[in-house]
Short mmCIF file of C-alpha atoms and ligand atoms in Angstrom, two decimals:
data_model
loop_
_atom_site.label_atom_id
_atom_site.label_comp_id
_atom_site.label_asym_id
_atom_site.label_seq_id
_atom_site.Cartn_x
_atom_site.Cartn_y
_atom_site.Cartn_z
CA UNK A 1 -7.05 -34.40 147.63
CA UNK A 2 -3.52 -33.15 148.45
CA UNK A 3 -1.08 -33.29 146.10
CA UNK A 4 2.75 -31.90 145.31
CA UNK A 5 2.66 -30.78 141.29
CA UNK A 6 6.32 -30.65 140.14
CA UNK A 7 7.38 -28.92 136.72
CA UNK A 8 10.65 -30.60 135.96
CA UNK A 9 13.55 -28.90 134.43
CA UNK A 10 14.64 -26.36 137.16
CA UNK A 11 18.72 -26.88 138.35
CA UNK A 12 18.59 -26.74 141.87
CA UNK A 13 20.67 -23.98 143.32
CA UNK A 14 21.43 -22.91 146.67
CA UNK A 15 21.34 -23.97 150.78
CA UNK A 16 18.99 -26.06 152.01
CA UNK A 17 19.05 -27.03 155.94
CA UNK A 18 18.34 -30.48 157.32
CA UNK A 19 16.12 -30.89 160.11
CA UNK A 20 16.48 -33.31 162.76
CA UNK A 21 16.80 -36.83 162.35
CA UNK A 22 13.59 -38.40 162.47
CA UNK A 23 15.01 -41.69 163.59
CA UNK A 24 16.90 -40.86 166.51
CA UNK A 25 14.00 -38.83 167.69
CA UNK A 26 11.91 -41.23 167.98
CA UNK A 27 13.91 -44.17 170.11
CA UNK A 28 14.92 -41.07 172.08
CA UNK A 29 11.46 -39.43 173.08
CA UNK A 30 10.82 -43.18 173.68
CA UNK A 31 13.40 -43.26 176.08
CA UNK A 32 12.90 -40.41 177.95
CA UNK A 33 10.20 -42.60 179.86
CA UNK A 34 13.25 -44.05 181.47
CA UNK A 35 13.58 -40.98 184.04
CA UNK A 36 11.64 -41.38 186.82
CA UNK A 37 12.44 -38.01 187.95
CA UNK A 38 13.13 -34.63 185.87
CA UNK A 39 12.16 -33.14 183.05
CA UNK A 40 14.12 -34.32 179.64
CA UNK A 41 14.83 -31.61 177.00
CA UNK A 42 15.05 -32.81 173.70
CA UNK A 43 16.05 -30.33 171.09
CA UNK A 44 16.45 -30.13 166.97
CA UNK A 45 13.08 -31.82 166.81
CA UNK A 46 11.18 -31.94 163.50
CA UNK A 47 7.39 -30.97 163.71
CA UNK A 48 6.76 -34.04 161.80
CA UNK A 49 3.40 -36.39 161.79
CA UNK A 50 5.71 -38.87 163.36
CA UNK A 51 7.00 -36.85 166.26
CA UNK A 52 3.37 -35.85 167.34
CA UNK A 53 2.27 -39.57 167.33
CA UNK A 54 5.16 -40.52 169.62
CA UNK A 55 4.36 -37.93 171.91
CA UNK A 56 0.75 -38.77 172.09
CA UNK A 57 1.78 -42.65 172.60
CA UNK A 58 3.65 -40.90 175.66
CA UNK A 59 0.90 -38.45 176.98
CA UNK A 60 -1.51 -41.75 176.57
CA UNK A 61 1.33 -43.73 178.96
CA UNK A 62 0.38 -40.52 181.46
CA UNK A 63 3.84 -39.00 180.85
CA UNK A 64 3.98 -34.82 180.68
CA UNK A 65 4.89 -34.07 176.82
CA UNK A 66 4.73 -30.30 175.44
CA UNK A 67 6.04 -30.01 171.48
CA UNK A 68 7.30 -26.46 171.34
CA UNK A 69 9.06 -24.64 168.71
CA UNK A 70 11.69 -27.75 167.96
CA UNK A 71 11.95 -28.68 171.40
CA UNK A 72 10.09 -31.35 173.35
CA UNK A 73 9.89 -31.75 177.02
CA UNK A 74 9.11 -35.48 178.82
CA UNK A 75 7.85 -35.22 182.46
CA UNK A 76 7.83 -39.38 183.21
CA UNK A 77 8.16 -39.04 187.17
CA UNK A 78 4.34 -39.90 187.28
CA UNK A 79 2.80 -43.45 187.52
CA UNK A 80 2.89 -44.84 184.11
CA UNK A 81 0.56 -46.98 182.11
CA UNK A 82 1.42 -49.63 180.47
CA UNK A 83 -0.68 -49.59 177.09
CA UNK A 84 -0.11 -48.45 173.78
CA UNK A 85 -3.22 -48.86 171.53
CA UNK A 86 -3.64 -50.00 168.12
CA UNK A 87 -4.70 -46.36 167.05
CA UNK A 88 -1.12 -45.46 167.15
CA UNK A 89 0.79 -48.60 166.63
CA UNK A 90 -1.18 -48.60 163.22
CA UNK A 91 -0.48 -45.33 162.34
CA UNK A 92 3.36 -45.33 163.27
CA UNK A 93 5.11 -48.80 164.00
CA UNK A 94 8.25 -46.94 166.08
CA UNK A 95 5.09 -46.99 168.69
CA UNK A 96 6.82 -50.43 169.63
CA UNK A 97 9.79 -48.77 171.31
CA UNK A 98 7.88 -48.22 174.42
CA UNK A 99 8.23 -51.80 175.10
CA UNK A 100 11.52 -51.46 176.67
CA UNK A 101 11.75 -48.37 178.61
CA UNK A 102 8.32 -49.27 180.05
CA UNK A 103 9.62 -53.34 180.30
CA UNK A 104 12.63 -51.67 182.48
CA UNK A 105 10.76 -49.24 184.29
CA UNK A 106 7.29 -50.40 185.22
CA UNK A 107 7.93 -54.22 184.80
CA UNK A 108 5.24 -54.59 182.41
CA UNK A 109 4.24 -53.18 178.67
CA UNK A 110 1.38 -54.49 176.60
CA UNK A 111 1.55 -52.74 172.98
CA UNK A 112 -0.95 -53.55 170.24
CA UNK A 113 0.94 -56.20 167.32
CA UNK A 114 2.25 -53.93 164.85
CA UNK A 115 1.38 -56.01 161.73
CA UNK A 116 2.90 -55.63 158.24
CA UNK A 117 3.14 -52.57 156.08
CA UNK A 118 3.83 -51.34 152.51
CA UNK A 119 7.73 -52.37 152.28
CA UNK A 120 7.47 -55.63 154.35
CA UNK A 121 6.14 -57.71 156.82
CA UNK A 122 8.28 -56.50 159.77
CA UNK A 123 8.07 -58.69 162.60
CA UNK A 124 9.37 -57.63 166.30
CA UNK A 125 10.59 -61.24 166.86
CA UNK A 126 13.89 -60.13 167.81
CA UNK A 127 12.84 -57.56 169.90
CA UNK A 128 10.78 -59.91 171.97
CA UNK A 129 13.59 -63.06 172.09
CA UNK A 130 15.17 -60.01 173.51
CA UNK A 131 13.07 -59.17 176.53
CA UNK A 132 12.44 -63.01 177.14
CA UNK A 133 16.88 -63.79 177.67
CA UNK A 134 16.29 -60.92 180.55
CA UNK A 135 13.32 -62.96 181.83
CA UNK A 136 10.31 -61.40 180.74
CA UNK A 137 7.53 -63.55 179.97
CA UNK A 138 6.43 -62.48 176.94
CA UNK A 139 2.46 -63.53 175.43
CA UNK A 140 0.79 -62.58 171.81
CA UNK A 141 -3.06 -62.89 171.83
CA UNK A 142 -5.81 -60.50 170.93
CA UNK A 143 -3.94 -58.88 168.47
CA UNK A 144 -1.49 -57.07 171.56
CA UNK A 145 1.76 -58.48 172.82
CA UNK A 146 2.15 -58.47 176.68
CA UNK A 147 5.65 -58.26 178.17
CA UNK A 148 6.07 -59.41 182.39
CA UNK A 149 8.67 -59.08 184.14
CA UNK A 150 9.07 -60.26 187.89
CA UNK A 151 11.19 -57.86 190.07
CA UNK A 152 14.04 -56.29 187.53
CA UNK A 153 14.85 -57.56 184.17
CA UNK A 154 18.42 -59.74 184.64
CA UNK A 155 21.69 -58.58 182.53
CA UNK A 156 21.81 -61.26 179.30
CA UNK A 157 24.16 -62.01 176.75
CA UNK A 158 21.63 -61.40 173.58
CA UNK A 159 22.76 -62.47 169.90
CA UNK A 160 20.43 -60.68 167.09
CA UNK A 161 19.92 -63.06 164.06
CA UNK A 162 19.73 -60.18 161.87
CA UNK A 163 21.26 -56.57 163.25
CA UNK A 164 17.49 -54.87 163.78
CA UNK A 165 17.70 -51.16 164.73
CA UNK A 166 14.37 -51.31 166.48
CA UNK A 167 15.31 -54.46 168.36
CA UNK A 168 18.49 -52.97 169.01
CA UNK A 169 17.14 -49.86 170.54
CA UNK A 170 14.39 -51.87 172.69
CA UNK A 171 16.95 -54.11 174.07
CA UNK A 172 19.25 -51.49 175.04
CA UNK A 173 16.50 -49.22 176.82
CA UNK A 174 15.43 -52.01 178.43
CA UNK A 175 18.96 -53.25 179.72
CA UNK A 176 19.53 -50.13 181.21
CA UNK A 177 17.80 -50.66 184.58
CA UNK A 178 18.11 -54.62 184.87
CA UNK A 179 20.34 -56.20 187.07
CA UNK A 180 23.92 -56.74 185.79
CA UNK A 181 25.23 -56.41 182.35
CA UNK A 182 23.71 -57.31 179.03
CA UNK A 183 25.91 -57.90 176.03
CA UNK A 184 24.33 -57.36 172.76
CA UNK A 185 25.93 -59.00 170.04
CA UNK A 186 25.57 -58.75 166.13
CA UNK A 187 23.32 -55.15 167.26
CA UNK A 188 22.72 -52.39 164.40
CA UNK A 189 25.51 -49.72 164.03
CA UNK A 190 23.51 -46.93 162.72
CA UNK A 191 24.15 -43.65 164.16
CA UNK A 192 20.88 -43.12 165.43
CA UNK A 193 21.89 -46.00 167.81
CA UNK A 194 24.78 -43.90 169.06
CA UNK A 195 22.58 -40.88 169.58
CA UNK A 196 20.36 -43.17 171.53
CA UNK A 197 23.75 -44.38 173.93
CA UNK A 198 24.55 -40.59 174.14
CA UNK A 199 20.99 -39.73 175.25
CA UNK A 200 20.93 -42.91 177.79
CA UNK A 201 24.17 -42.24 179.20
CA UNK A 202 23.41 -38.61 180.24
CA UNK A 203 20.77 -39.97 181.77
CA UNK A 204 23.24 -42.06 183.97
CA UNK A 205 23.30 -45.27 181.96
CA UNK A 206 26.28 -46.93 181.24
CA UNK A 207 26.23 -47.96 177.74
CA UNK A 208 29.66 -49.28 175.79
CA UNK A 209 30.84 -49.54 172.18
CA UNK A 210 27.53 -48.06 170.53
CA UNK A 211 28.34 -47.68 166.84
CA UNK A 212 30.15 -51.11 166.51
CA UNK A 213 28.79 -54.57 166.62
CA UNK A 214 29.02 -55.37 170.34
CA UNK A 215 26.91 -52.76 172.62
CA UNK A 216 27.36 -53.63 176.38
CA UNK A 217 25.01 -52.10 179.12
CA UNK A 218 26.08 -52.38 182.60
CA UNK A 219 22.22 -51.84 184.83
CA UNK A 220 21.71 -48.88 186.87
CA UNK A 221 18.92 -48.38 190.04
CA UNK A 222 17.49 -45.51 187.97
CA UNK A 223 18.00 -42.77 185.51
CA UNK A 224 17.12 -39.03 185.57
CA UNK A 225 15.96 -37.05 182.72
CA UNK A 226 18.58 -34.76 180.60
CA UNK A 227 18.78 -32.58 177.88
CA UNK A 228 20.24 -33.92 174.12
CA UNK A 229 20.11 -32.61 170.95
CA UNK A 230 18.91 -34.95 167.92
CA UNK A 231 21.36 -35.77 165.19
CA UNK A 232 20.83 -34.27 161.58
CA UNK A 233 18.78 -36.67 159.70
CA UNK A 234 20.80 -38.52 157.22
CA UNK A 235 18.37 -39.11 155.06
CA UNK A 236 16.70 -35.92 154.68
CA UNK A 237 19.96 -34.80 153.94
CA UNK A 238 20.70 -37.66 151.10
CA UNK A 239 17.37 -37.04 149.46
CA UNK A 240 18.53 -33.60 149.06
CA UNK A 241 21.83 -34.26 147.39
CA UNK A 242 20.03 -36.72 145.10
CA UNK A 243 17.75 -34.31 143.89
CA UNK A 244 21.07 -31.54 143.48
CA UNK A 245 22.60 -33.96 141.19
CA UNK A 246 19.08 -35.58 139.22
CA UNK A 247 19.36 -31.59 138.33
CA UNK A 248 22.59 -31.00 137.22
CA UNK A 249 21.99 -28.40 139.84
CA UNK A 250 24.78 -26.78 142.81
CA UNK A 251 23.28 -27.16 146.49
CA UNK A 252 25.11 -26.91 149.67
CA UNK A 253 23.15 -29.55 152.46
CA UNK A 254 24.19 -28.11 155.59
CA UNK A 255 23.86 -30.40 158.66
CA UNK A 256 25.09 -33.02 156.33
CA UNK A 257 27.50 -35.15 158.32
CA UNK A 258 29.71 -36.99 155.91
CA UNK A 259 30.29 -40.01 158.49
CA UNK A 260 26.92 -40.65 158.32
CA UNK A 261 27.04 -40.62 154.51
CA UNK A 262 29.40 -42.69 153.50
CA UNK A 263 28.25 -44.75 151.66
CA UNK A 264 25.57 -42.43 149.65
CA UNK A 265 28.84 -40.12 149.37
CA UNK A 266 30.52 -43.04 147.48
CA UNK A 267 27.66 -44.59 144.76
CA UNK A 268 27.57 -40.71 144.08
CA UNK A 269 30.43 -39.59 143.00
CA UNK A 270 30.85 -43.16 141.31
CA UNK A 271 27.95 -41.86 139.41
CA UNK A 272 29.68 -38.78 137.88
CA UNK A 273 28.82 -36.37 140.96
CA UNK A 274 31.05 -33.57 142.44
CA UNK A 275 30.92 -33.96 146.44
CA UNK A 276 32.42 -30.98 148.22
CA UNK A 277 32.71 -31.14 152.35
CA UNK A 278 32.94 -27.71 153.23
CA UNK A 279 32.18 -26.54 157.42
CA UNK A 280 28.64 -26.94 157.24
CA UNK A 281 27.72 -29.39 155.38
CA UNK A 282 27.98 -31.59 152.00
CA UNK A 283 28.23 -29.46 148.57
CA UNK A 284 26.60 -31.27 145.73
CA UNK A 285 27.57 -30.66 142.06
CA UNK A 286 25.41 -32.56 139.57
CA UNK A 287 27.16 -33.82 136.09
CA UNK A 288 25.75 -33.25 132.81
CA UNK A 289 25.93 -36.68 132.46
CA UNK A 290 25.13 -39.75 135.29
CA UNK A 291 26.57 -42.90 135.21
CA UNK A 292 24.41 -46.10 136.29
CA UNK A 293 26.27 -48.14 139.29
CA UNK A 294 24.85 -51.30 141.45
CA UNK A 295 22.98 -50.71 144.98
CA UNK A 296 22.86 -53.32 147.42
CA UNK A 297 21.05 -52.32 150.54
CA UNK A 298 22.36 -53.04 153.76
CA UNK A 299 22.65 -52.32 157.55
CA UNK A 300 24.79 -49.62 158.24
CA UNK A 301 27.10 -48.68 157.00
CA UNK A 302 26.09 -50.45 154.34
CA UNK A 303 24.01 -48.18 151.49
CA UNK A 304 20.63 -47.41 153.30
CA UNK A 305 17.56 -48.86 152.83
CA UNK A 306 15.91 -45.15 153.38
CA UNK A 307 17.33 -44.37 150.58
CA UNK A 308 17.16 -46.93 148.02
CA UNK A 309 14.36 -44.97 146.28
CA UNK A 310 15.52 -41.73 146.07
CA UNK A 311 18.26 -43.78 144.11
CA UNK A 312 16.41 -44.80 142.13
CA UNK A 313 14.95 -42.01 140.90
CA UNK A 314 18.56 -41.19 140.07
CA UNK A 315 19.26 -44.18 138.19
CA UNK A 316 16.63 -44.18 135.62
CA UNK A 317 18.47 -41.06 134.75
CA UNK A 318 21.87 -42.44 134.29
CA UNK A 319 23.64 -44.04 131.62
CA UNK A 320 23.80 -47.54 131.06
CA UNK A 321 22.04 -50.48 133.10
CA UNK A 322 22.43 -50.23 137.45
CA UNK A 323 21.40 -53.16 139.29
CA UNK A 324 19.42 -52.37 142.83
CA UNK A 325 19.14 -55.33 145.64
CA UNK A 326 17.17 -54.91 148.41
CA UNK A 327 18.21 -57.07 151.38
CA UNK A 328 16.73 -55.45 154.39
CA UNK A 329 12.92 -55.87 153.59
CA UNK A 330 11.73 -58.00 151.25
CA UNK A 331 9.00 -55.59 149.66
CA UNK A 332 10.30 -52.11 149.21
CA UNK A 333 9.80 -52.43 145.41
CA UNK A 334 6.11 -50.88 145.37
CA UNK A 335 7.50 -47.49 143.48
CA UNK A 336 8.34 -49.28 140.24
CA UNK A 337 4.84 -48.96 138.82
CA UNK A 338 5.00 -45.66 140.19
CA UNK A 339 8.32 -45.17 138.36
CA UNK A 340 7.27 -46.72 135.30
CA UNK A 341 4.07 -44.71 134.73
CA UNK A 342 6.88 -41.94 134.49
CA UNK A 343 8.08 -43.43 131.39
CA UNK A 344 11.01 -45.53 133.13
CA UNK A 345 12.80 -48.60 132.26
CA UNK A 346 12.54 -50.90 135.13
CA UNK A 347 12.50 -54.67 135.57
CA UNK A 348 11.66 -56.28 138.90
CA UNK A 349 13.43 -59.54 139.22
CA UNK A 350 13.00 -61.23 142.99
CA UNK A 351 14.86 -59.18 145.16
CA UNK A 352 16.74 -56.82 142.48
CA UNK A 353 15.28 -54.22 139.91
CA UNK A 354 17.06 -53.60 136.97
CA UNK A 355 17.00 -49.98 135.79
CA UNK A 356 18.00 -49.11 131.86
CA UNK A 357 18.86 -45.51 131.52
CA UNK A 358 18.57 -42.94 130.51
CA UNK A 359 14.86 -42.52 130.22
CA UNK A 360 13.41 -39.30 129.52
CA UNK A 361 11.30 -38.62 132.22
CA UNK A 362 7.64 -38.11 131.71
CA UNK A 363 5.30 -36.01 133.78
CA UNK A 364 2.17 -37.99 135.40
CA UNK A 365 -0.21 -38.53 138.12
CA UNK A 366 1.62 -40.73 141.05
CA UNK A 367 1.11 -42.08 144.35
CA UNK A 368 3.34 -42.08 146.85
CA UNK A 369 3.60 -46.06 148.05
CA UNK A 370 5.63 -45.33 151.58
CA UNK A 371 7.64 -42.77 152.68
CA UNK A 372 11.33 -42.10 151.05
CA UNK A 373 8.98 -43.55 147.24
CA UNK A 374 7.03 -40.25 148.32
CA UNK A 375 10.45 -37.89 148.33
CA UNK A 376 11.71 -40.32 145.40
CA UNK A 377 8.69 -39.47 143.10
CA UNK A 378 9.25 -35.78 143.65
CA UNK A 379 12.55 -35.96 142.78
CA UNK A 380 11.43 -37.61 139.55
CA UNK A 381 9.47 -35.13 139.14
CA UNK A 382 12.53 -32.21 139.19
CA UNK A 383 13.65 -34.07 136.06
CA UNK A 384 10.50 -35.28 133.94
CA UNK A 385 9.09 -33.47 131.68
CA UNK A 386 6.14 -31.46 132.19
CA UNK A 387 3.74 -31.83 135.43
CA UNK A 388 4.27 -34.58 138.22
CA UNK A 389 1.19 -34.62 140.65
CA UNK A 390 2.10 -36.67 143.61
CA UNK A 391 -0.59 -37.85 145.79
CA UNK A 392 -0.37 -40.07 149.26
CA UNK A 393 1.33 -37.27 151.07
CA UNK A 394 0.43 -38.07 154.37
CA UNK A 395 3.77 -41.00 153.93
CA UNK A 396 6.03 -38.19 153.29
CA UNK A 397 4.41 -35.64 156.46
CA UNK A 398 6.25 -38.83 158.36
CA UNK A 399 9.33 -38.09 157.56
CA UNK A 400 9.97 -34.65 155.69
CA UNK A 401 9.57 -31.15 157.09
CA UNK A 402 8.26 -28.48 154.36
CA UNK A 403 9.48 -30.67 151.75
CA UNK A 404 8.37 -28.64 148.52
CA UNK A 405 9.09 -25.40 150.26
CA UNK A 406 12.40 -26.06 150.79
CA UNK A 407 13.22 -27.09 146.80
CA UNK A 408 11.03 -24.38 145.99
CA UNK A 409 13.77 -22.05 147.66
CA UNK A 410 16.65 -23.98 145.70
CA UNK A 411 15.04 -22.96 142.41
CA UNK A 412 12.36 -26.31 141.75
CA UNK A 413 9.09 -25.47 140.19
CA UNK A 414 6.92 -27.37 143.18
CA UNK A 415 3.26 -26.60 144.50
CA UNK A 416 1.69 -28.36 147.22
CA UNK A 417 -2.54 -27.91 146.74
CA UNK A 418 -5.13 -29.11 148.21
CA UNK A 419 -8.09 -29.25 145.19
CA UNK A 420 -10.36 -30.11 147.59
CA UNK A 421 -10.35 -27.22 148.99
CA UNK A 422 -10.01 -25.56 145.63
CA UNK A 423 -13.35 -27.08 144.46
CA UNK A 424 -14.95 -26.33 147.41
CA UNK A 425 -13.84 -22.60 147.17
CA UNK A 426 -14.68 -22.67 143.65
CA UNK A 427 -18.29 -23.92 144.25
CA UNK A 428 -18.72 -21.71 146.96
CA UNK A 429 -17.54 -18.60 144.64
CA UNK A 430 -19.91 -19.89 141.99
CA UNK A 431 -22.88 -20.11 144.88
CA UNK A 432 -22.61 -16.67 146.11
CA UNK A 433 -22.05 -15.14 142.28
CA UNK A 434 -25.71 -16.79 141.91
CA UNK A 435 -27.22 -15.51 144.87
CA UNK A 436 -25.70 -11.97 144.02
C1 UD1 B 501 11.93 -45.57 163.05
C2 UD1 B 501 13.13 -46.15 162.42
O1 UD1 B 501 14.24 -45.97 162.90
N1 UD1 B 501 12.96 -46.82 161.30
C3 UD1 B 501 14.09 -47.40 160.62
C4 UD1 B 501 14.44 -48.72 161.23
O2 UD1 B 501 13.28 -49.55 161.17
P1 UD1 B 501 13.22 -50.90 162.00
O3 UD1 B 501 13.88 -50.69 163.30
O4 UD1 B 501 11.81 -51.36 161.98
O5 UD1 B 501 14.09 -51.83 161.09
P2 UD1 B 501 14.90 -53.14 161.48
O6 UD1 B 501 16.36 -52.85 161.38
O7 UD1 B 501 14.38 -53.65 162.76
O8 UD1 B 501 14.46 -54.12 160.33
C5 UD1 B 501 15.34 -54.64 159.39
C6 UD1 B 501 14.89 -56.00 158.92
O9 UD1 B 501 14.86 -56.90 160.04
C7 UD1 B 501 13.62 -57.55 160.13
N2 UD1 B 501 13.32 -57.78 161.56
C8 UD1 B 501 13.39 -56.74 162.43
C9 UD1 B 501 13.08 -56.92 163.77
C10 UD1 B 501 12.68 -58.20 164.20
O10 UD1 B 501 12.39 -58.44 165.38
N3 UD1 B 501 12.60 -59.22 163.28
C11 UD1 B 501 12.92 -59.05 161.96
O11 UD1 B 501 12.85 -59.97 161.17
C12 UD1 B 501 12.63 -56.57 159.48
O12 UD1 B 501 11.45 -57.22 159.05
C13 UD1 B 501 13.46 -56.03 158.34
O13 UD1 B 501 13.41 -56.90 157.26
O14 UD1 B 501 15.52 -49.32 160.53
C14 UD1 B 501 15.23 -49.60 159.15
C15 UD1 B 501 16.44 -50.30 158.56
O15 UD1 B 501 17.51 -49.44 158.48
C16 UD1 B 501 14.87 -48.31 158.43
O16 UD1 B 501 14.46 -48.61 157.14
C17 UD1 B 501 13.76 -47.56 159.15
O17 UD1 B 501 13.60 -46.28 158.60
C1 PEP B 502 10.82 -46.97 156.84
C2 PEP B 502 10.94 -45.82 157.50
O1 PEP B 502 10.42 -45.54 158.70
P1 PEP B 502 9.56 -46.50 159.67
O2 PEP B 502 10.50 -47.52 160.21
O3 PEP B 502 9.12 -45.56 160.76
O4 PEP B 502 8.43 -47.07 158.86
C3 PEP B 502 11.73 -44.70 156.94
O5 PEP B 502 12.06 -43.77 157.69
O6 PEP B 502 12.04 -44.72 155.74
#
């Protein structure tokens, strides 16, 4: 089995780099089906698990697609299909934002039903109510939701219920080539929906006021592919600066963009945390001592759910008791046991945990539950005492790029092994020492 061993106790010192942002990546690769002629560039890419399932969504949708060195090129000028199978809606449920550029583009999608997964049941209703107010005619049966449209989708004045990112970014693609303009109102302002408008309207969209609550999209005959360079993920970068500070340690995130932090930047140095911006980044300075705050997850820019975690790992090592609420999904709570079997002091209590701290860390064998608990546990493990063996990694391959290899080079004590592997060399040794 894989697993990351951590030996806590190591300050983190040093630069660490952040990749690009998984979740603008993803809407945009998705978007690049939009261009019915060109080839788009996309560049900054991380080679993560994520990345190559998009891009296989797109090769199976008969689109061009070659992953090199950080960049990706789309070649959508060919027919497209109109299917994405369960094989990679399962394994990746960002799979859904084909729906709109294909919706726009081909005037049909049919894309397996995403289901639920570890934090929450996640429909796409929104996303769908969507599509229908610019007259598609939408169907679920079979376990695969089918999306028609008649001639070009029509311009619609769309209110979200709730400000979705995904539904957001389907809506938008899709409102790009329909007739007339489509007002979205109550839409997510999370920067990876700006980096989305930025890619679209190189393309020759016209999309307006991206980044605030109101995003209106005025349809165009066609777009053209372009070349765009992904944001710095945000959340890489504040899982980084947590695990400076759970160190007491001194680490300079570069790529870090404070406006995208806010909010991070503030429940830190409320905890006792030095935050330095300096050219290329964030500079973190860990305390000696952490104080606990409150967390209440929320859109943007609100304090992200990405990294409610990661926070938590943070908490448990602060002073005094720091109340978490989770109000984007209603079951991103499975770390707790995780936490506790590190010797934590966590209560879960409906939507809120309550965290008593400081615990001392202890050392054990963990599974990562989803993604950011994955990063979260290692970060624990920087602090606990003796070994933390995390297992599950194939949740953080999602979303983080050479994860131990990078705290390894800011001073952690981190392996990443595969004792399968080791067994079966070990056997193997043993084998041929008989036969010799
Ligand atoms: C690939 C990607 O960018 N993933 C991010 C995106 O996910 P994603 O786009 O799936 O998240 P949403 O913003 O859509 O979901 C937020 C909440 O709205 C609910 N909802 C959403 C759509 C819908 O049609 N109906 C509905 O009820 C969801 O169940 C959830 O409770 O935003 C989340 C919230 O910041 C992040 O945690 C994810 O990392
Ligand atoms: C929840 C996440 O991603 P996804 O929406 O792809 O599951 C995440 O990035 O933390």
């Amino acid at each position: 089995m894989e697993k990351i061993i951590v030996r806590g106790g190591k300050r983190l010192n040093g630069t660490v780099q952040v990749e690009g942002a998984k979740n603008a990546v993803l809407p945009v690769i998705a978007a690049s089906l939009l261009a019915s002629e060109g080839k788009s560039v996309i560049r900054d890419v991380p080679t993560l698990s994520d990345v190559y399932t998009i891009s296989e969504v797109l090769r199976h949708l008969n689109a061009n697609v070659t992953f090199q060195d950080n960049e990706i090129t789309v070649d959508a000028s060919r027919e497209l299909l109109i299917e994405a199978p369960f094989e990679y809606v399962r394994k990746m449920r960002a799979s859904v934002l084909v729906m709109g550029p294909l919706l726009a583009r081909v005037g049909k999608a049919r894309v397996a039903l995403p289901g639920g997964c570890a934090i929450g049941s996640r429909p796409i209703d929104l996303h769908l109510k969507g599509f229908e107010a610019m007259g598609a005619k939408v169907k679920v049966g079979n376990g695969f939701i089918e999306a028609e449209s008649e001639g070009r989708l029509k311009g619609s004045k769309i209110y979200l219920d709730f400000p979705s990112v995904g539904a957001t970014q389907n809506i938008m693609m899709a409102a790009t080539l329909a007739e007339g303009m489509t007002v979205i109102e109550n839409c997510a302002k999370e920067p990876e929906i700006v980096d989305l408008a930025n890619f679209l309207n190189k393309m020759g969209a016209i999309v307006k006021g991206a980044g605030t609550g109101t995003i209106r999209i005025e349809g165009v005959e066609s777009l053209f592919a372009t070349e765009h360079t992904i944001i710095p993920d945000r959340i890489e970068a504040g899982t980084f600066m947590i695990a400076a500070a759970i160190t007491g340690g001194d680490v300079l995130v570069k790529g870090a963009v404070p406006e995208h932090l806010t909010s991070l930047v503030a429940k830190l140095e409320e905890m006792g945390v030095l935050i330095i911006e300096e050219p290329q980044g964030l500079r973190v300075i860990g305390p000696e001592r952490l104080k606990a705050v409150d967390i209440k997850t929320m859109p943007h820019p609100g304090f992200p759910t990405d990294m409610q975690s990661q926070m938590m790992a943070l908490l448990v090592c602060a002073e005094g008791t720091g109340v978490i609420t989770e109000t984007v999904f209603e079951n991103r709570f499975m770390h707790v046991e995780e936490f506790r079997r590190m010797n934590a002091d966590i209560k879960i209590e409906g939507r809120s945990v309550i965290i008593n701290g400081p615990s001392e860390l202890q050392g054990a064998e963990v599974s990562a539950t989803d993604l950011r608990a994955a990063a979260a546990l290692i970060i624990a493990g920087l602090k606990a005492d003796g070994y933390t063996r995390v297992t599950e990694l194939k949740h953080l391959d999602r979303g983080y790029l050479n994860f131990h290899l990078k705290l390894a080079s800011l001073g952690a004590d981190i392996e990443r092994i595969n004792d399968e592997v080791e067994i079966v060399t070990k056997v193997n040794e043993y084998v041929s020492d008989v036969n010799v």
